[in-house]
PDB file of C-alpha atoms in Angstrom:
ATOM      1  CA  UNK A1460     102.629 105.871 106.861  1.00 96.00           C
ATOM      2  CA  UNK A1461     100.299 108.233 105.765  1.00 97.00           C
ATOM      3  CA  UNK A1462      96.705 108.227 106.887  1.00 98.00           C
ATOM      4  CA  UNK A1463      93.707 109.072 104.847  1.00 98.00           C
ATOM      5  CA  UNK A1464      90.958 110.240 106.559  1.00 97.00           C
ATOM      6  CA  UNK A1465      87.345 110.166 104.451  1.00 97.00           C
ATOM      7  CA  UNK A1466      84.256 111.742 105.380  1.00 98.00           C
ATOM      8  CA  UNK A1467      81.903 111.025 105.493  1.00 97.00           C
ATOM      9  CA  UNK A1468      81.724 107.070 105.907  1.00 96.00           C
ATOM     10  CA  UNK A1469      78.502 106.705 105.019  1.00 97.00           C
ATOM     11  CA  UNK A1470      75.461 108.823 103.209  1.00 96.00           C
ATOM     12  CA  UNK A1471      72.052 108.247 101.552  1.00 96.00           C
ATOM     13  CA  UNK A1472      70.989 110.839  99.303  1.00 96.00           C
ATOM     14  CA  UNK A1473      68.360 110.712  95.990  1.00 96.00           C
ATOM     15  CA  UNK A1474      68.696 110.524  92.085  1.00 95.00           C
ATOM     16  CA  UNK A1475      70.190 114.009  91.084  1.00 96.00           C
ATOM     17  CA  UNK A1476      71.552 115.041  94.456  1.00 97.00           C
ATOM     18  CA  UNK A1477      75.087 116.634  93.891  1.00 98.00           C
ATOM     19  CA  UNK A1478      77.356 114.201  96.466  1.00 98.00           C
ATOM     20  CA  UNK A1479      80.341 115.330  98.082  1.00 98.00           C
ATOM     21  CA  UNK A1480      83.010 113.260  99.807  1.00 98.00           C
ATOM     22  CA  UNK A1481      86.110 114.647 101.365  1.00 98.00           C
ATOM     23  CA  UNK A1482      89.380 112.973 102.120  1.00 98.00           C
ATOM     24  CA  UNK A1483      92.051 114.726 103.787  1.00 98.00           C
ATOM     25  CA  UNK A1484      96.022 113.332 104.593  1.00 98.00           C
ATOM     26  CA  UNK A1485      98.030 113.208 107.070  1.00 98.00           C
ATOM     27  CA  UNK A1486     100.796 114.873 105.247  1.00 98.00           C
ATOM     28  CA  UNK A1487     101.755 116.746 101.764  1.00 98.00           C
ATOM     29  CA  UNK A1488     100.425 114.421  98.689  1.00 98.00           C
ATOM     30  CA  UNK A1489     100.714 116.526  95.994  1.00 97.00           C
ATOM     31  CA  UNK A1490      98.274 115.472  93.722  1.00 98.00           C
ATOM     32  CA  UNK A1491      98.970 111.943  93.387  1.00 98.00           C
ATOM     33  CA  UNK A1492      95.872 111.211  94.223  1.00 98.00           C
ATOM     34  CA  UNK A1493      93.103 108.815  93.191  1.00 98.00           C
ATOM     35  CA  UNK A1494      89.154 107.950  94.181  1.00 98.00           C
ATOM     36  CA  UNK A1495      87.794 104.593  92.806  1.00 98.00           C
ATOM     37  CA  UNK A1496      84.196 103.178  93.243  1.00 97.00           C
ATOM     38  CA  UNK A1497      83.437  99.876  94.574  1.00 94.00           C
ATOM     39  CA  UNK A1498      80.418  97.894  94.113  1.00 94.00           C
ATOM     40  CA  UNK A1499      79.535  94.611  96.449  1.00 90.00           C
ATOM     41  CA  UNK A1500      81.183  91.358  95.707  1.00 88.00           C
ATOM     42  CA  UNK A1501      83.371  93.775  92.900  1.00 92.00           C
ATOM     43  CA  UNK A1502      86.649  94.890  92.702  1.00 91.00           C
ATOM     44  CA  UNK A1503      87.197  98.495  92.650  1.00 92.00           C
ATOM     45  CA  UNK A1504      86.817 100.858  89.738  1.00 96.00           C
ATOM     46  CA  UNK A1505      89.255 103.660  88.683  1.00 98.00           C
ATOM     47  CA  UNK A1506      87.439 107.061  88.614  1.00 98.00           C
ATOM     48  CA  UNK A1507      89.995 109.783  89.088  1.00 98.00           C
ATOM     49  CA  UNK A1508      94.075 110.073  88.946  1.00 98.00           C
ATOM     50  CA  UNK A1509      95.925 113.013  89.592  1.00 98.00           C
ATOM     51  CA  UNK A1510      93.579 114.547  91.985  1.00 98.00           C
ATOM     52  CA  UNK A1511      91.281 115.341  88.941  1.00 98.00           C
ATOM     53  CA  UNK A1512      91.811 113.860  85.975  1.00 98.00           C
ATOM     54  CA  UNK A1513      88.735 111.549  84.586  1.00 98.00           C
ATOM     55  CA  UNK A1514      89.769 108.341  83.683  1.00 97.00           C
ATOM     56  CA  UNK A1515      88.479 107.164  80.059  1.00 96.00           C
ATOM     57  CA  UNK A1516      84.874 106.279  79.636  1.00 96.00           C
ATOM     58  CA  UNK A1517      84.484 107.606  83.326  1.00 98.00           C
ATOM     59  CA  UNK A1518      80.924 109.840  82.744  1.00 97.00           C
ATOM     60  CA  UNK A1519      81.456 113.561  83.412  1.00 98.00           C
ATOM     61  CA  UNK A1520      79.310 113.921  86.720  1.00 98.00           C
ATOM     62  CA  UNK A1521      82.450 112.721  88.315  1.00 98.00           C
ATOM     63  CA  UNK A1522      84.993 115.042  89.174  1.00 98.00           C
ATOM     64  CA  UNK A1523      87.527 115.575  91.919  1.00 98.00           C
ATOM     65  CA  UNK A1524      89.525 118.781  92.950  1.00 98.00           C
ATOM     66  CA  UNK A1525      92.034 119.722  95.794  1.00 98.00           C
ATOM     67  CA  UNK A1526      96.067 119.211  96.560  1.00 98.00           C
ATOM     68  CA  UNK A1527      98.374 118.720  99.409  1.00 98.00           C
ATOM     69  CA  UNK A1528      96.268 117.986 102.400  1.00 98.00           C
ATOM     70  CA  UNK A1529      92.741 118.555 100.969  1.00 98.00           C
ATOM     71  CA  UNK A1530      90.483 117.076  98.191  1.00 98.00           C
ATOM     72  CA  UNK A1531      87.066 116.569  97.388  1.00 98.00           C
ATOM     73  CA  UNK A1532      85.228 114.252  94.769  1.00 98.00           C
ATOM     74  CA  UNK A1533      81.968 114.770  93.941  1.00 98.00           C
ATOM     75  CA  UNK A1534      79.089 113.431  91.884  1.00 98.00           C
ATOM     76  CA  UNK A1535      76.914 116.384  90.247  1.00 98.00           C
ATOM     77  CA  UNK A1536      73.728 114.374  89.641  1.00 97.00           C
ATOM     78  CA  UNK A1537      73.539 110.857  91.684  1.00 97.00           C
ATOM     79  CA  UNK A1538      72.294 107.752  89.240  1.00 96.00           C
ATOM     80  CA  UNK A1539      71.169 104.854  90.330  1.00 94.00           C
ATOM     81  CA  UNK A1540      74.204 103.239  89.292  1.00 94.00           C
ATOM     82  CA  UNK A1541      76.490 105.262  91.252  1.00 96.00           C
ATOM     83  CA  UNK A1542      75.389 103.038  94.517  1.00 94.00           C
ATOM     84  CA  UNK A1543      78.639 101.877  95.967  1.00 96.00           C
ATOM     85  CA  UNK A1544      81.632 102.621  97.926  1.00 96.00           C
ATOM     86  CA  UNK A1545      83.878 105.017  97.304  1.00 97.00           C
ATOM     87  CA  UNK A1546      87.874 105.612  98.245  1.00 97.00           C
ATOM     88  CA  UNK A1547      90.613 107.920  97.437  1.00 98.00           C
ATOM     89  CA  UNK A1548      94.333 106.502  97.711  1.00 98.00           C
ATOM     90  CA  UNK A1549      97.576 108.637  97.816  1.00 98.00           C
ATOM     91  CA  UNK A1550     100.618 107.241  96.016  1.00 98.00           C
ATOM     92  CA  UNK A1551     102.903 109.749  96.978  1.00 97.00           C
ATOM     93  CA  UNK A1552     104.925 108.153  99.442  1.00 97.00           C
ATOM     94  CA  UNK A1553     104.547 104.120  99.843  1.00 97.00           C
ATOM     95  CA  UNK A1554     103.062 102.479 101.290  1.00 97.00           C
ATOM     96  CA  UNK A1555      99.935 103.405  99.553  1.00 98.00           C
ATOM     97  CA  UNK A1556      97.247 103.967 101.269  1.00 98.00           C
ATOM     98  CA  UNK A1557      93.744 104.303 101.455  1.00 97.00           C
ATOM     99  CA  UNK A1558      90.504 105.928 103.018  1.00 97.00           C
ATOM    100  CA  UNK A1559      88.330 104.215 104.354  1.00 95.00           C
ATOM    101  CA  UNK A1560      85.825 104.308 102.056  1.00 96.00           C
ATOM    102  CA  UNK A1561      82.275 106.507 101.603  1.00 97.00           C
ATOM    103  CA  UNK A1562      78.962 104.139 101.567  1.00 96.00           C
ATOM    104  CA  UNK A1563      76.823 105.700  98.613  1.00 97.00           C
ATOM    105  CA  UNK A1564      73.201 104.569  98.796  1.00 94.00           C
ATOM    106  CA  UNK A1565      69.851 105.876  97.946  1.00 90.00           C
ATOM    107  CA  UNK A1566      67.097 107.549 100.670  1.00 85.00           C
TER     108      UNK A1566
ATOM    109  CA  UNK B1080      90.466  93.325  76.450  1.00 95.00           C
ATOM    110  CA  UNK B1081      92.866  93.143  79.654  1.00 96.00           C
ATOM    111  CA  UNK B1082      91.969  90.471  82.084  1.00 97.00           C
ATOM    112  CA  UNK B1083      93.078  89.653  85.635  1.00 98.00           C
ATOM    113  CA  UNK B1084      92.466  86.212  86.723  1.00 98.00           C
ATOM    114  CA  UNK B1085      93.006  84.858  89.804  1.00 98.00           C
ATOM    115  CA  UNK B1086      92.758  81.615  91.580  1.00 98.00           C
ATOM    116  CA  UNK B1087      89.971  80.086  93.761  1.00 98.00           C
ATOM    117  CA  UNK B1088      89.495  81.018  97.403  1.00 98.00           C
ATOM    118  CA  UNK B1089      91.401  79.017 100.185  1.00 97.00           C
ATOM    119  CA  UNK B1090      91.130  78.172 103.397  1.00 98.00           C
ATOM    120  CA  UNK B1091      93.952  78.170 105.640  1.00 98.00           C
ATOM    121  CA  UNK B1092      94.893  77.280 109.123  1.00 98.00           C
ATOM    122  CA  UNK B1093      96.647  79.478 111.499  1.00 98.00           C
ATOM    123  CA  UNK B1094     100.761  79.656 111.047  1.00 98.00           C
ATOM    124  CA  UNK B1095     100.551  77.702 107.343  1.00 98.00           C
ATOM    125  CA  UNK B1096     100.940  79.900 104.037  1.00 98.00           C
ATOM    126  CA  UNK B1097      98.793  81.167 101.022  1.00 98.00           C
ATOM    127  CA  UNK B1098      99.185  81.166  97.861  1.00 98.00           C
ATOM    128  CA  UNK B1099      97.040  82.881  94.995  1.00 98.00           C
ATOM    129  CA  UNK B1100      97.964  83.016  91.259  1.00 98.00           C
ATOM    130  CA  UNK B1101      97.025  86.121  89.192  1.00 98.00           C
ATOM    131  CA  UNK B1102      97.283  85.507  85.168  1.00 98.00           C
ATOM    132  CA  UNK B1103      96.936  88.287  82.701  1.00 98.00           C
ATOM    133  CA  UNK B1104      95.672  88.408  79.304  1.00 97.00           C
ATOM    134  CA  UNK B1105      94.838  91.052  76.825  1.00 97.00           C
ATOM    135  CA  UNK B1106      98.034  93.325  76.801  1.00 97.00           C
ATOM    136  CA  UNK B1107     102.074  92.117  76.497  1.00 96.00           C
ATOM    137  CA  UNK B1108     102.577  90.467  80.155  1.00 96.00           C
ATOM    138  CA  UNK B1109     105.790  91.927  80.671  1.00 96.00           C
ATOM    139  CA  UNK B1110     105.057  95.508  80.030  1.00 96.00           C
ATOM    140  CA  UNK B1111     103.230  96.903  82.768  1.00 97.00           C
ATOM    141  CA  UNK B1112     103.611  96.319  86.718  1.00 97.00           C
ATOM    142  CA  UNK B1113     101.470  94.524  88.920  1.00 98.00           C
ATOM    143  CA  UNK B1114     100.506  94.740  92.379  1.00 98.00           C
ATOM    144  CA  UNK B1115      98.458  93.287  95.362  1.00 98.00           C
ATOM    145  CA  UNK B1116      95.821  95.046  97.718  1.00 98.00           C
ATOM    146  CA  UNK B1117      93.871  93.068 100.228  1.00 98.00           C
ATOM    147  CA  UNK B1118      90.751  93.791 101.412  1.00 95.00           C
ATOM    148  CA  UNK B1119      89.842  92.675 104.972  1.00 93.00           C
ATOM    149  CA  UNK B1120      85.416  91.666 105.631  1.00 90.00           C
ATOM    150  CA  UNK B1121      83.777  94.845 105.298  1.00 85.00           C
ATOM    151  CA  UNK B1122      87.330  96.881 106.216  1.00 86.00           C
ATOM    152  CA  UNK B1123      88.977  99.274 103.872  1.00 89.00           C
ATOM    153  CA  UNK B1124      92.508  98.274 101.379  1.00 94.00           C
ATOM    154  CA  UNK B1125      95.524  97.907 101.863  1.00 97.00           C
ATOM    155  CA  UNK B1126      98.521  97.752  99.829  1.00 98.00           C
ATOM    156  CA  UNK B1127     100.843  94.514 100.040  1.00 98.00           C
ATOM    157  CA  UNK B1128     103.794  95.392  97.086  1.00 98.00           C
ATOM    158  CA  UNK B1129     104.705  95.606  93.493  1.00 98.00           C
ATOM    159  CA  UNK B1130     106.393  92.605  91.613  1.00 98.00           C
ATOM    160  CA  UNK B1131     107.730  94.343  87.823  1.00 97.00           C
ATOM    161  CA  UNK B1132     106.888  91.293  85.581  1.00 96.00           C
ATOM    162  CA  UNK B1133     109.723  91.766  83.265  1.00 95.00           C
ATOM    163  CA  UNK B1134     112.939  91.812  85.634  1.00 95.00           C
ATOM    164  CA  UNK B1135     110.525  90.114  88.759  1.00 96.00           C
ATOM    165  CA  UNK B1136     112.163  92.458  90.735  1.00 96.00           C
ATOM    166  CA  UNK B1137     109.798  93.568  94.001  1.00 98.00           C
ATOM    167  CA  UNK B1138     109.006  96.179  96.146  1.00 97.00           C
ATOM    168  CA  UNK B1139     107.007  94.970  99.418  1.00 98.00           C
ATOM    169  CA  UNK B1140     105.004  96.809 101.870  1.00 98.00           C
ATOM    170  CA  UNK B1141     107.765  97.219 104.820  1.00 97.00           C
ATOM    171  CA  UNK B1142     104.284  95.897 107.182  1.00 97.00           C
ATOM    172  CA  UNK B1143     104.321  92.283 105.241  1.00 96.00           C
ATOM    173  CA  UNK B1144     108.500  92.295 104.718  1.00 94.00           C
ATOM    174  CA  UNK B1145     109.530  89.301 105.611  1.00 95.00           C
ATOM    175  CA  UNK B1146     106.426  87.443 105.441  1.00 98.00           C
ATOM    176  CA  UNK B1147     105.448  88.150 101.512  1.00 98.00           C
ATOM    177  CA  UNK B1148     107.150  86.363  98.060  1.00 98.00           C
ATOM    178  CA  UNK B1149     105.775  88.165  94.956  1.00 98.00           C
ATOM    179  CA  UNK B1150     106.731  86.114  91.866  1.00 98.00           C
ATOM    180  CA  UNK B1151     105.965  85.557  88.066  1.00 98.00           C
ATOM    181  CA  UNK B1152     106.071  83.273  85.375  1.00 98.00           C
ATOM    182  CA  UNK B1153     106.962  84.744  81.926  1.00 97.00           C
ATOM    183  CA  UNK B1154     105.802  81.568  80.122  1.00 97.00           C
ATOM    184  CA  UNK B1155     101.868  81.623  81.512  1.00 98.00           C
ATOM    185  CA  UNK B1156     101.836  85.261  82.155  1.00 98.00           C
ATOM    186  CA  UNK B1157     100.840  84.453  85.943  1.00 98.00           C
ATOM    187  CA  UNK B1158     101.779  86.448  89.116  1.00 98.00           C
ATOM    188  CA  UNK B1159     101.984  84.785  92.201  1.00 98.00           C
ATOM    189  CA  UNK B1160     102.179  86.412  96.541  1.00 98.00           C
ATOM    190  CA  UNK B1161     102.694  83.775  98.992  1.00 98.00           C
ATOM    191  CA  UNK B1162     101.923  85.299 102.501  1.00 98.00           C
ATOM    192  CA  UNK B1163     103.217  83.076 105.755  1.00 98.00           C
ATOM    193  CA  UNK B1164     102.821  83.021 109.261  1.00 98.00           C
ATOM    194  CA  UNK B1165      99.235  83.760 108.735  1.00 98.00           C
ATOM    195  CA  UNK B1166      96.337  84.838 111.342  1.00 97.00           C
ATOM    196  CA  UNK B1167      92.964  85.478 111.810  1.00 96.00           C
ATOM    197  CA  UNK B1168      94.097  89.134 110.761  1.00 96.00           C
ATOM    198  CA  UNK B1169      95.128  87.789 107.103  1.00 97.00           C
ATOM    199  CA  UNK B1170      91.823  87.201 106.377  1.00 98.00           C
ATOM    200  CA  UNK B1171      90.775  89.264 103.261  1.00 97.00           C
ATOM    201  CA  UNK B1172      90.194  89.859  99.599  1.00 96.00           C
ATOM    202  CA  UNK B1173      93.110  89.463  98.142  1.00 98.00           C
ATOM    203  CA  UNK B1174      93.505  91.692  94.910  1.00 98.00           C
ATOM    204  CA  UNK B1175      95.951  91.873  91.785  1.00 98.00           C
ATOM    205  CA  UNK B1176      96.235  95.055  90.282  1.00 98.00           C
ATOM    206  CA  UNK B1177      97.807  96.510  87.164  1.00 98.00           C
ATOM    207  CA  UNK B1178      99.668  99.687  87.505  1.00 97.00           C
ATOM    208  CA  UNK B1179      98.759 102.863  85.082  1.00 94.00           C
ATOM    209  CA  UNK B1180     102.186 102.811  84.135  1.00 90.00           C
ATOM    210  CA  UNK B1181     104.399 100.975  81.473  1.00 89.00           C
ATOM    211  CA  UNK B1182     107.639  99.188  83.121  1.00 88.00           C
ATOM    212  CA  UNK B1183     109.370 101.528  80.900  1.00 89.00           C
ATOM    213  CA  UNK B1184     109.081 104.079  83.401  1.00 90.00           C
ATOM    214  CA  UNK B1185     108.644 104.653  86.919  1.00 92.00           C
ATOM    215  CA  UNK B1186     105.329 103.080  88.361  1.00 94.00           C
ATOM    216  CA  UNK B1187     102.537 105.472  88.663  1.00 94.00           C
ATOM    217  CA  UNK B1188     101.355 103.340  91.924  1.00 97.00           C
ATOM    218  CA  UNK B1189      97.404 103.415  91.073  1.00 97.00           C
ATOM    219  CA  UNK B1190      95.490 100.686  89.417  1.00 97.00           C
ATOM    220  CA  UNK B1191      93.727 100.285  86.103  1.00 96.00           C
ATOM    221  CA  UNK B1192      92.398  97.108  85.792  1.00 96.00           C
ATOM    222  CA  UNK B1193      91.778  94.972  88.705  1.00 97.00           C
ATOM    223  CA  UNK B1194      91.655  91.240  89.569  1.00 97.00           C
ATOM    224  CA  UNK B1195      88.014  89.417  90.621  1.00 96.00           C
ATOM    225  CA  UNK B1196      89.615  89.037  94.003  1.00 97.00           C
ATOM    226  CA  UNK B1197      90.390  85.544  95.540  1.00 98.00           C
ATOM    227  CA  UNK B1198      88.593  85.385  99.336  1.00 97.00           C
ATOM    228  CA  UNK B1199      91.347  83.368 101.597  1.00 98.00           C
ATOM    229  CA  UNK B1200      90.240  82.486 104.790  1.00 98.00           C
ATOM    230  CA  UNK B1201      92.393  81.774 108.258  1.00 98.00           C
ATOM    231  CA  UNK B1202      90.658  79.526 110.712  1.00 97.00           C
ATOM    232  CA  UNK B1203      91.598  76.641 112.857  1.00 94.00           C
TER     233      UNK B1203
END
């Protein structure tokens, strides 16, 4: 299977911080990619697909970059509605798998 | 608007089976896979299989094989996983999922629209 590592796995930052969060696997995805945000008691939330493709009605402060091995989502300018978790998932090769998941809250 | 219901949370005992229903509304039933993701207490997801809702044919995780039925019924636009055998370790969230991708083509194996998540608890 393969793994998905996230960093980090937990942060606190303030309203219009630019967040990064990393997630890196343990073999060649391509981009098939995706990072969804969770909020307690909720399921999760589509964000990005294909490494870095917005889903609709996503706002544009989201964004997500990298391929292979490597990729990165971050949040330009935090909102207070951004609190959550976040996690990326590879469907390259199944099963599918996730991160563990980033802990967004505020300082 | 495309909704994923799902049934109430259970509470099993250790070695006995589960069973949660998932019914869809909003878009044609039929047209677009479905999955289901479980979410252990304050743990990460993880991917149980695909059921395609037109055929019913399935594709399981090769962890749960053997242990998982993914099923539907056409005529109330439900999905159904039955998971045996179960443990404490079965404890979870359990999600459905629609895949991004019409069953006209190959699944795209992310989600779109999500369940409200059923809790199922194992405990003697």
């Amino acid at each position: 299977d393969i793994q998905m590592t996230q960093s980090p796995s937990s942060l606190s930052a303030s309203v219009g911080d630019k967040v990064t969060i990393t997630c890196q696997a343990s073999q060649d995805v391509s981009n098939h990619l995706t990072w969804y945000q969770q909020k307690p008691g909720k399921a999760p939330k589509l964000l990005i697909y294909d490494a870095s493709n917005l889903e609709t009605g996503v706002p544009f402060r989201f964004s997500g970059s990298g391929s292979g091995t490597a990729f990165t989502f971050t949040i330009s300018s935090l909102q207070p509605e951004d609190v959550g978790t976040f996690f990326c998932q590879q469907y390259d090769h199944l099963p599918l798998t996730f991160g563990g998941g980033t802990r967004v809250d505020f300082k | 608007q495309v909704q994923l219901v799902q049934s109430g949370a259970e509470v099993k005992k250790p070695g006995t089976s589960m069973n949660v229903s998932c019914k869809a509304s909003g878009y044609s039933f039929t047209r677009y896979y479905l999955h289901w993701v479980r979410q252990a207490p304050g743990q990460g997801l993880e991917w149980l299989g695909i059921i395609n809702p037109f055929s019913g044919g399935t594709t399981y995780s090769q962890k749960f094989q053997g242990r998982v039925t993914m099923t539907k019924d056409t005529s109330t636009s439900t999905i159904f996983i039955q998971l045996s055998s179960l443990t404490s370790e079965d404890t979870a969230v359990y999600f459905c999922a629609r895949d991004r991708a019409g069953i006209d083509a190959w699944p795209k194996y992310f989600f779109d629209y999500w369940g409200q998540g059923t809790l199922v608890t194992v405990s003697s």
